[in-house]
XYZ file of C-alpha atoms in Angstrom:
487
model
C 4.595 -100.091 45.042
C 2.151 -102.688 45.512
C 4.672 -105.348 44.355
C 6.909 -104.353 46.461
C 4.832 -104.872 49.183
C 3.727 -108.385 48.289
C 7.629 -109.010 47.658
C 8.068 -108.077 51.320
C 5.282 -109.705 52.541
C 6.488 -113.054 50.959
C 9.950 -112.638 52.384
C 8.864 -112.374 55.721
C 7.311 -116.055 55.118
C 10.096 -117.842 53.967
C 12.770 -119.209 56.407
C 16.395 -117.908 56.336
C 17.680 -120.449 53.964
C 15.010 -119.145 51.573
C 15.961 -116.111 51.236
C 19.402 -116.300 51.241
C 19.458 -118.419 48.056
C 16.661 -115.865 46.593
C 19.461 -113.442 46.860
C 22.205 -115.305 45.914
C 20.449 -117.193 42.744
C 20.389 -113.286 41.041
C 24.604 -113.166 41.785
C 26.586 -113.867 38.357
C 29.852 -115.666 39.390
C 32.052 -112.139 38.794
C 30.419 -111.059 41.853
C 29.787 -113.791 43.668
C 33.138 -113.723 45.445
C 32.759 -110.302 46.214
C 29.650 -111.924 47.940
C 31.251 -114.464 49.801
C 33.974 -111.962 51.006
C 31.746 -109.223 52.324
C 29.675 -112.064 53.918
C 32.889 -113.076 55.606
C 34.025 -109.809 56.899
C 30.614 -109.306 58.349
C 30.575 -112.875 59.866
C 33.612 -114.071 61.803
C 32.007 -117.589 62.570
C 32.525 -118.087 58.739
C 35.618 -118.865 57.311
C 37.357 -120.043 54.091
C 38.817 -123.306 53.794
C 37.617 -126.831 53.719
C 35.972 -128.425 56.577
C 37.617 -131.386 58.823
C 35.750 -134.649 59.850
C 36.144 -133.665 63.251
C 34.329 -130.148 62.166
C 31.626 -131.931 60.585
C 30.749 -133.818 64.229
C 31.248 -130.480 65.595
C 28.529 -129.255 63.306
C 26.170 -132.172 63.970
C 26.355 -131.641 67.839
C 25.627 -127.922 67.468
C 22.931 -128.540 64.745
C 21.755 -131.467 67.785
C 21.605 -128.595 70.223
C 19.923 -125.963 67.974
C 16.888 -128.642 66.695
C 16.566 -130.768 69.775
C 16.729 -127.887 72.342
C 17.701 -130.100 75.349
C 15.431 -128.782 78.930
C 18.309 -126.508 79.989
C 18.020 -124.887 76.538
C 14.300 -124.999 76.778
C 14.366 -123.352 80.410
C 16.798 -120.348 78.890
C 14.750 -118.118 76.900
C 16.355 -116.127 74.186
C 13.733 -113.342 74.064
C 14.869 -111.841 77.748
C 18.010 -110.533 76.446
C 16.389 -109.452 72.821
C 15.859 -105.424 73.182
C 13.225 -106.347 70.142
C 11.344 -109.141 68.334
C 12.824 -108.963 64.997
C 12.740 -112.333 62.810
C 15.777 -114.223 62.810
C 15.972 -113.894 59.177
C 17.032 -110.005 59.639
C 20.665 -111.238 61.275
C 22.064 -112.497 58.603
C 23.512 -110.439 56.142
C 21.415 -109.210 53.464
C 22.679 -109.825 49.387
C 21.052 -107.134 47.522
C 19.615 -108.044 44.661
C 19.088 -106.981 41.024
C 15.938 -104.909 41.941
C 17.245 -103.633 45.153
C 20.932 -102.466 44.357
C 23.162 -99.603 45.844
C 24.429 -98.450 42.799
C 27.873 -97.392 43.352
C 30.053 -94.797 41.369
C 33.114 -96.781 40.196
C 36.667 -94.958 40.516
C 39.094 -95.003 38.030
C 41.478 -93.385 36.856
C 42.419 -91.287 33.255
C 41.257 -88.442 31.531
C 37.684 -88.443 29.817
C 36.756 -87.110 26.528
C 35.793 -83.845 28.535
C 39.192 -83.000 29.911
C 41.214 -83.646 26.644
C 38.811 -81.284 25.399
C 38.845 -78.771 28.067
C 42.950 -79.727 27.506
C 43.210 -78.991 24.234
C 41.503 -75.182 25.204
C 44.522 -74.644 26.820
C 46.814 -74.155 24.060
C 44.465 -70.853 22.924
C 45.070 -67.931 23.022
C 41.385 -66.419 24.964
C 41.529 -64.537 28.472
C 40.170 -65.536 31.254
C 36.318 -64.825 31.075
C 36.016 -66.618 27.145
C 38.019 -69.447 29.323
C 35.369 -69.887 31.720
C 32.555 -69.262 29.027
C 34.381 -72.145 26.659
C 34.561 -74.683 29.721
C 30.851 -74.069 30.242
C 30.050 -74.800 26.566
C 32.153 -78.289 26.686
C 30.035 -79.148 30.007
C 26.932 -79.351 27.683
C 28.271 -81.212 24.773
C 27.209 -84.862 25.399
C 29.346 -87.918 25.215
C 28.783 -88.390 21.066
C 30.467 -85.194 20.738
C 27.326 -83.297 20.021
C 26.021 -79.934 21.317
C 22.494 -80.120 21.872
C 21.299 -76.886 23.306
C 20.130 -73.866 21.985
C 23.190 -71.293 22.482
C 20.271 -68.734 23.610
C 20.069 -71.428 26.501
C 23.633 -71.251 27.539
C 23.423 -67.261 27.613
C 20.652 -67.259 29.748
C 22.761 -70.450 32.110
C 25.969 -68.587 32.804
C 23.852 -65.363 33.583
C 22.103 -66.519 35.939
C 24.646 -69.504 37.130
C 27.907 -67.685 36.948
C 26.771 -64.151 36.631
C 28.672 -63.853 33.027
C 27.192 -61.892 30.351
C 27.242 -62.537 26.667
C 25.728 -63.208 23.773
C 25.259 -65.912 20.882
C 27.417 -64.285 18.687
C 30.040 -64.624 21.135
C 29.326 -67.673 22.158
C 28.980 -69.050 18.448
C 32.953 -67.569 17.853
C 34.011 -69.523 21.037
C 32.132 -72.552 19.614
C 33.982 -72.568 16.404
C 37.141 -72.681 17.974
C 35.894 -76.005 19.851
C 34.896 -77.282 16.728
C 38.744 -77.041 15.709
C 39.716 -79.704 18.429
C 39.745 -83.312 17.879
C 38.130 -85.149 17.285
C 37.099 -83.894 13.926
C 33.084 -83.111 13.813
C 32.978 -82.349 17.923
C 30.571 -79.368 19.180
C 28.257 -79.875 16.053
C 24.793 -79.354 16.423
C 23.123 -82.010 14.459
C 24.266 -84.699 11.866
C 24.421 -82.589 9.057
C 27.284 -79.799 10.677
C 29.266 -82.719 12.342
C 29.625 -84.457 8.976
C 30.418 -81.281 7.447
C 32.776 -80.004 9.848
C 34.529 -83.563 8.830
C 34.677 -83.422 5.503
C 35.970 -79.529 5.848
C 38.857 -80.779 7.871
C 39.732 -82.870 5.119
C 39.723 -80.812 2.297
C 41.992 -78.247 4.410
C 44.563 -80.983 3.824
C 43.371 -82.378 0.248
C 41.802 -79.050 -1.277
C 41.252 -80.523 -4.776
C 40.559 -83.821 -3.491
C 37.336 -84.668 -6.169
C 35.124 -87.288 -3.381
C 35.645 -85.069 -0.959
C 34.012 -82.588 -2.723
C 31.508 -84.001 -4.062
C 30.379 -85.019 -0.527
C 31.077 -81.724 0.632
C 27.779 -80.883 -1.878
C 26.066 -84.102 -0.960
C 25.890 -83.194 2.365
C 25.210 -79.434 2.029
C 22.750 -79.262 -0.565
C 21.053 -82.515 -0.302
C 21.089 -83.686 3.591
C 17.578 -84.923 3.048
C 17.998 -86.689 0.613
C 20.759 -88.343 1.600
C 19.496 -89.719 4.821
C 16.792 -91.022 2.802
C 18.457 -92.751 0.866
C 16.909 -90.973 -2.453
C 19.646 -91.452 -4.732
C 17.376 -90.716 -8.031
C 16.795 -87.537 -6.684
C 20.789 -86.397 -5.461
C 21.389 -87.244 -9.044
C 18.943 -84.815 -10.214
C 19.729 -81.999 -7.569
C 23.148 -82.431 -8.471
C 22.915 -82.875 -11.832
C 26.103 -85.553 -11.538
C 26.736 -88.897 -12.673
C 26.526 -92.285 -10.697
C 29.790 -92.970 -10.626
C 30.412 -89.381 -9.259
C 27.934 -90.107 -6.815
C 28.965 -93.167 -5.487
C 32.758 -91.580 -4.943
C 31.183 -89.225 -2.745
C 29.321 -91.245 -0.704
C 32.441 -93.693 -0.500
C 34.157 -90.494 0.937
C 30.965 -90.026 3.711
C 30.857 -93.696 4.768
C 34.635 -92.969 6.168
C 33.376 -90.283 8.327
C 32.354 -90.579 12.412
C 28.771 -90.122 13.099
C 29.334 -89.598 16.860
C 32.989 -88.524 17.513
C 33.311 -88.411 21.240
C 33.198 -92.064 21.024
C 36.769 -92.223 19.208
C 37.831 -90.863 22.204
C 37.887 -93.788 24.765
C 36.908 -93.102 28.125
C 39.340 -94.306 30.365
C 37.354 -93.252 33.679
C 34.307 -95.965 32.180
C 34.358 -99.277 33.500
C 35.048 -101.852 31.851
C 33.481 -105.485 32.073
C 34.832 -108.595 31.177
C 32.595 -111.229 30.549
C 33.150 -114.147 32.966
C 30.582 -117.575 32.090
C 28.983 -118.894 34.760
C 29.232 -122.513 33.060
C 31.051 -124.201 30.241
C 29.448 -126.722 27.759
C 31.542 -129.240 25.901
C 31.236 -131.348 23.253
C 32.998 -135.134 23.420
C 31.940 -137.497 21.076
C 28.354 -135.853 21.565
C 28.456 -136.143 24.493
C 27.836 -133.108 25.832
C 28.750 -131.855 29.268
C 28.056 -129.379 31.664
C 30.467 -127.193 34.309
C 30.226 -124.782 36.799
C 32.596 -121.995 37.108
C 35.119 -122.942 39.696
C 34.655 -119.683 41.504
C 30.721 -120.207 42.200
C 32.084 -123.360 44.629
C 34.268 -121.502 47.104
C 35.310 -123.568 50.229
C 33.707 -122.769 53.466
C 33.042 -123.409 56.928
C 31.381 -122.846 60.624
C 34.728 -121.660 62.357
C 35.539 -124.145 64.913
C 36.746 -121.426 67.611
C 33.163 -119.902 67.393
C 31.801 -123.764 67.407
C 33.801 -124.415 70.527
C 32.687 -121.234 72.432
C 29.009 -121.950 71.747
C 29.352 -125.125 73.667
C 30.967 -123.902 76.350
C 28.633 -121.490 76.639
C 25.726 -123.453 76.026
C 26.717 -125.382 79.135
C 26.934 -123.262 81.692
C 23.952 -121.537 81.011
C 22.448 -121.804 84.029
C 25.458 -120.029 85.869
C 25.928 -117.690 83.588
C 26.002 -114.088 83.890
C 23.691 -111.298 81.635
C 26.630 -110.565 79.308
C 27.643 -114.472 79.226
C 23.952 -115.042 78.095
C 24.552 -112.148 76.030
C 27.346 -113.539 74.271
C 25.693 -116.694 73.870
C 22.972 -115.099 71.823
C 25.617 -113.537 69.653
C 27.500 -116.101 69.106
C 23.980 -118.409 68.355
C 23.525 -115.561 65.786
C 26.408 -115.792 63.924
C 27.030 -119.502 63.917
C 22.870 -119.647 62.568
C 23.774 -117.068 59.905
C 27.389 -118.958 58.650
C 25.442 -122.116 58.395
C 22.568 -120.708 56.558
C 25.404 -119.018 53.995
C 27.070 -122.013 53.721
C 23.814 -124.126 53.099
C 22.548 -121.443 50.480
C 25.741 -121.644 48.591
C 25.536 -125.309 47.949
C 21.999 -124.828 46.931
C 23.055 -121.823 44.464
C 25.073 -124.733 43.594
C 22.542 -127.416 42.481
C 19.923 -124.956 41.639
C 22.214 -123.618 38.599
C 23.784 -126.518 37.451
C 20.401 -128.566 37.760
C 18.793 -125.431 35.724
C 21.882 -125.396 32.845
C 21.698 -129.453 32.878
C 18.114 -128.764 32.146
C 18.629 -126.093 29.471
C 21.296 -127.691 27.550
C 19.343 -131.537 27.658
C 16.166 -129.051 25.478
C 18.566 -127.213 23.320
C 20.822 -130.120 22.616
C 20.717 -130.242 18.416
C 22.166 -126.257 18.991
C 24.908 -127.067 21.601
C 25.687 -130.365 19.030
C 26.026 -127.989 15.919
C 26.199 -124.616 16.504
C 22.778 -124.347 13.932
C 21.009 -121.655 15.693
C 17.841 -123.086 13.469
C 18.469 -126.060 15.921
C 17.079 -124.357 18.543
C 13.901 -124.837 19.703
C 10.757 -122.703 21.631
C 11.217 -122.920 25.227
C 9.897 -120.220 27.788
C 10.932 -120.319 31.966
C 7.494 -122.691 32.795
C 9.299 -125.311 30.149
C 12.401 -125.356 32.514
C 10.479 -124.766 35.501
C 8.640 -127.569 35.305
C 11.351 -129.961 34.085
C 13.552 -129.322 37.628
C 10.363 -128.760 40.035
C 10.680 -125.019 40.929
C 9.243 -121.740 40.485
C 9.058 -120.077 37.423
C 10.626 -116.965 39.614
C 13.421 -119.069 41.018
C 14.402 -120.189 37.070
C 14.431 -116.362 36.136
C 16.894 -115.594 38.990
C 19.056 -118.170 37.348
C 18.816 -117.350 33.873
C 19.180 -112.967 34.937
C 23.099 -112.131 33.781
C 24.037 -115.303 33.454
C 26.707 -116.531 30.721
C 27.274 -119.912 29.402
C 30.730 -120.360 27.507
C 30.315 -123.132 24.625
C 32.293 -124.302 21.438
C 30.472 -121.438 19.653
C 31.063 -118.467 21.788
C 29.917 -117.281 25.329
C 26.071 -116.681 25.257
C 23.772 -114.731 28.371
C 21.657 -118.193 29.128
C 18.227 -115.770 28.533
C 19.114 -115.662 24.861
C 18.156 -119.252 24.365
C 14.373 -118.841 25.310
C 11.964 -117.705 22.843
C 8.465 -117.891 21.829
C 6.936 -120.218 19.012
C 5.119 -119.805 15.696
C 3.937 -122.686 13.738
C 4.760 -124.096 10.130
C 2.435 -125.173 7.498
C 3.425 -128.513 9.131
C 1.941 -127.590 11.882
C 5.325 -127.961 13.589
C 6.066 -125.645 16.573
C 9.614 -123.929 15.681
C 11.223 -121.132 17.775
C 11.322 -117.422 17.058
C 14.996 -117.560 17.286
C 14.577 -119.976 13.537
C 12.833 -117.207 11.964
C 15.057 -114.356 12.976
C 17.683 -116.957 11.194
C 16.227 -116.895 8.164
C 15.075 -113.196 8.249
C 18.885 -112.457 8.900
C 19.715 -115.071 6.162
C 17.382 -113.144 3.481
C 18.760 -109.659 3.853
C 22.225 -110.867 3.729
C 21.821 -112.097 0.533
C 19.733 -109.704 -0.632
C 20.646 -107.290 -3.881
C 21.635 -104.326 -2.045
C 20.478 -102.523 -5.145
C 16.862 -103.784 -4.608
C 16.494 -104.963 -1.224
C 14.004 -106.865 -0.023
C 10.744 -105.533 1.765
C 9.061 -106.058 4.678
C 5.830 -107.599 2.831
C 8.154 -109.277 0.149
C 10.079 -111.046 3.273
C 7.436 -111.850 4.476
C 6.115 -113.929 1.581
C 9.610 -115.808 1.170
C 9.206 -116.686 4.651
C 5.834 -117.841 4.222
C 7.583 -119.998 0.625
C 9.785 -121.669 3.089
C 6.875 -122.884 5.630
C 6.984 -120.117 7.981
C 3.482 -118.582 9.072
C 4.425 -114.869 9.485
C 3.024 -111.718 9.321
C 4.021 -108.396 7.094
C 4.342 -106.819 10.812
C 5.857 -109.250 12.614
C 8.797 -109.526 9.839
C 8.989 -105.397 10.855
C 9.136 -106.341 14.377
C 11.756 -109.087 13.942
C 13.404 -106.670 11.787
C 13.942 -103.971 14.462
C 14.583 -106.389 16.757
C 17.460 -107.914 14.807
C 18.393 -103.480 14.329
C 18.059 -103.967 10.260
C 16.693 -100.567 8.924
C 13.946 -100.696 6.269
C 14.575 -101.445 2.893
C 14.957 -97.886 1.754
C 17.744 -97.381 4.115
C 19.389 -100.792 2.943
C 19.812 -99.602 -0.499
C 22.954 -98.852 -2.445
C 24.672 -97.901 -5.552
């Protein structure tokens, strides 16, 4: 709350072009059309389309009038035919930001995972009131496929929601007949039961199937130890061989762990990646683009230029709604110049900040070697182009940068340092390299842990800690050893 607060505070200091390219700094190039269109419709002194020489003189003689304010304009004061003081700033059209979105429900059309359930009811044979009672029970299974209530939950919801009584008995028959649907393991309760329900299908089809039934029993009788990864003790449980062992777990690897997600979701969104620059690579020379569509072509409309001045001179003749119409018209000429002046600066501020980027990470964008890259936080940047740390995170936020090794969010290439025995700086990124690098070619029959990474780290010059291989670890979403092993 208190942020915010300052945040406002320091709006209300900075002048119009300020905060327009604040805003506009945080818009990725997907939406930045979208931008410059709803500015547009809002504005009708802006317009698309490149401007003429005799435009540009245009624009100097306005931007004469507006900064010289001649003695007529002096003796014609603005503020008589204001119902309020608000800062010029609030007229033009505010960009919402990242922190400060509407967000919007997107419509779109096709069937989700719900309705080809709720679909797929139809073709029972229940009555009415199990009907209604079914549909409720699909409303509470989550988008994995999963049911997580308590069924003693659900009695007590339609009771008191739809004024239905039952039981869980019933409710567990009308469950099982959801668990039929597809896709196979849907309406299960936990892991174990979706698995199951899985493997069940299967064997309906291939009864004497022998991997399916051994991971029928794996996954029946020794759940635990399965997730575990306690292979010793299956073995024992089970009192079966490894080969029999490793059939049946072949036969579990095949199965879904969240089936509502082979379902696709037709009514979800879907983005396409659009980068905000391109990087190329000519003889090592390497150079830098901006995405056509952050440059749009724009301009003061000349009608609205041309009214202002007539306006502007007959001032002193003028009626209270001619006045009045000259203050509009001010308005909206201030606020299409102050666009237009923002989007050029959105302009040099990214490609100055990418230039800036790619000139410190320029052994990576060479060769790919993500050990190339090298510690750099926002300050680095920051002070390499003259602006505010703030200003370079607006740049870097949802930003993508397409190069000859794939399309990259720009915030991926900072990261903090850790020293060699050298006493080299070398980024965070390097380690995670070699981390990754390790556990690849690790024995996945003894893999490697966290404390003995963390001494083939240090072999290689790398001054790490047991825990900070851990955090790397789950940061990189590799599970511990014990859940890297296998047969």
């Amino acid at each position: 709350m208190l942020e915010q607060k300052l945040q406002q505070k320091l709006l209300q200091k900075l002048s119009p072009q300020q905060i327009q390219l604040m805003k506009l700094l945080q818009v990725p190039t997907v939406a930045i059309e979208q931008r410059v269109k709803e500015e547009m419709e809002q504005n009708p002194a802006l317009e698309e389309g490149a401007t003429s020489e005799r435009e540009e003189q245009d624009g100097e003689e306005y931007s004469d009038v507006y900064e010289e304010r001649s003695e007529a304009e002096q003796e014609f004061d603005f503020s008589d035919y204001t119902d309020d003081e608000t800062p010029a700033y609030k007229y033009t059209i505010k960009n919402k930001g990242r922190d400060d979105d509407e967000k919007g429900v997107p419509l779109s059309g096709g069937s989700t995972f719900h309705d080809r359930l709720i679909e797929q009811m139809g073709l029972q044979s229940i009555n009415e009131r199990e009907h209604r009672i079914a549909t409720h029970l699909i409303g509470n299974i989550d988008d994995a496929g999963y049911l997580r209530r308590e069924l003693i939950a659900i009695v007590d919801d339609l009771a008191f929601t739809q004024n239905l009584m039952t039981d869980e008995d019933e409710l567990e028959k009308l469950l099982e007949m959801i668990q039929d649907f597809d896709p196979p393991g849907v309406g299960a309760r936990d892991l174990q039961e979706c698995l199951l329900l899985q493997v069940k299908r299967k064997l309906n089809k291939r009864p004497n199937d022998e991997g399916l039934l051994l991971a029928e029993s794996i996954l029946d009788k020794t759940f635990k130890e399965f997730t575990k990864k306690h292979y010793d003790k299956i073995l024992s449980k089970l009192d079966i061989e490894e080969e029999d062992l490793k059939k049946g777990l072949d036969e579990i690897l095949k199965l879904n762990p969240k089936p509502g997600n082979s379902l696709s979701n037709n009514a979800e969104p879907v983005e396409h990646v659009v980068p905000d620059f391109t990087i190329t690579n000519d003889d090592d020379e390497l150079q830098v683009q901006l995405n056509g569509r952050n440059a749009p072509e724009l301009r003061v409309s000349p009608q609205y230029s041309e009214m202002f001045e007539a306006y502007n001179q007959n001032k002193k003749a003028a009626t209270k709604e001619q006045k009045d119409a000259l203050v509009f018209v001010k308005q909206k000429l201030d606020s299409a110049k102050w666009f237009i002046d923002a989007i050029k600066q959105r302009q040099q501020t990214l490609l100055m900040t990418m230039e800036a980027i790619m000139e410190r990470q320029r052994e990576y964008f060479l060769t790919g070697d993500e050990t190339k890259l090298k510690p750099m936080i926002l300050k680095d940047i920051a002070e390499k182009v003259h602006l505010d740390i703030s200003t370079i995170s607006r740049v870097v936020n949802s930003k993508y940068v397409e190069t000859p090794y794939g399309t990259f969010l720009l915030k991926s290439f900072f990261s903090e340092s850790i020293s060699t025995d050298s006493g080299e700086e070398v980024s965070t990124r390097e380690v995670k390299k070699k981390l990754q690098d390790l556990i690849d070619d690790e024995d996945s029959q003894k893999p490697l842990t966290d404390d003995r990474l963390a001494k083939l780290l240090k072999n290689q010059g790398y001054n790490i800690a047991r825990r900070t291989v851990a955090k790397y670890r789950e940061q990189l979403q590799i599970p511990v050893a014990r859940l890297r092993k296998s047969l």
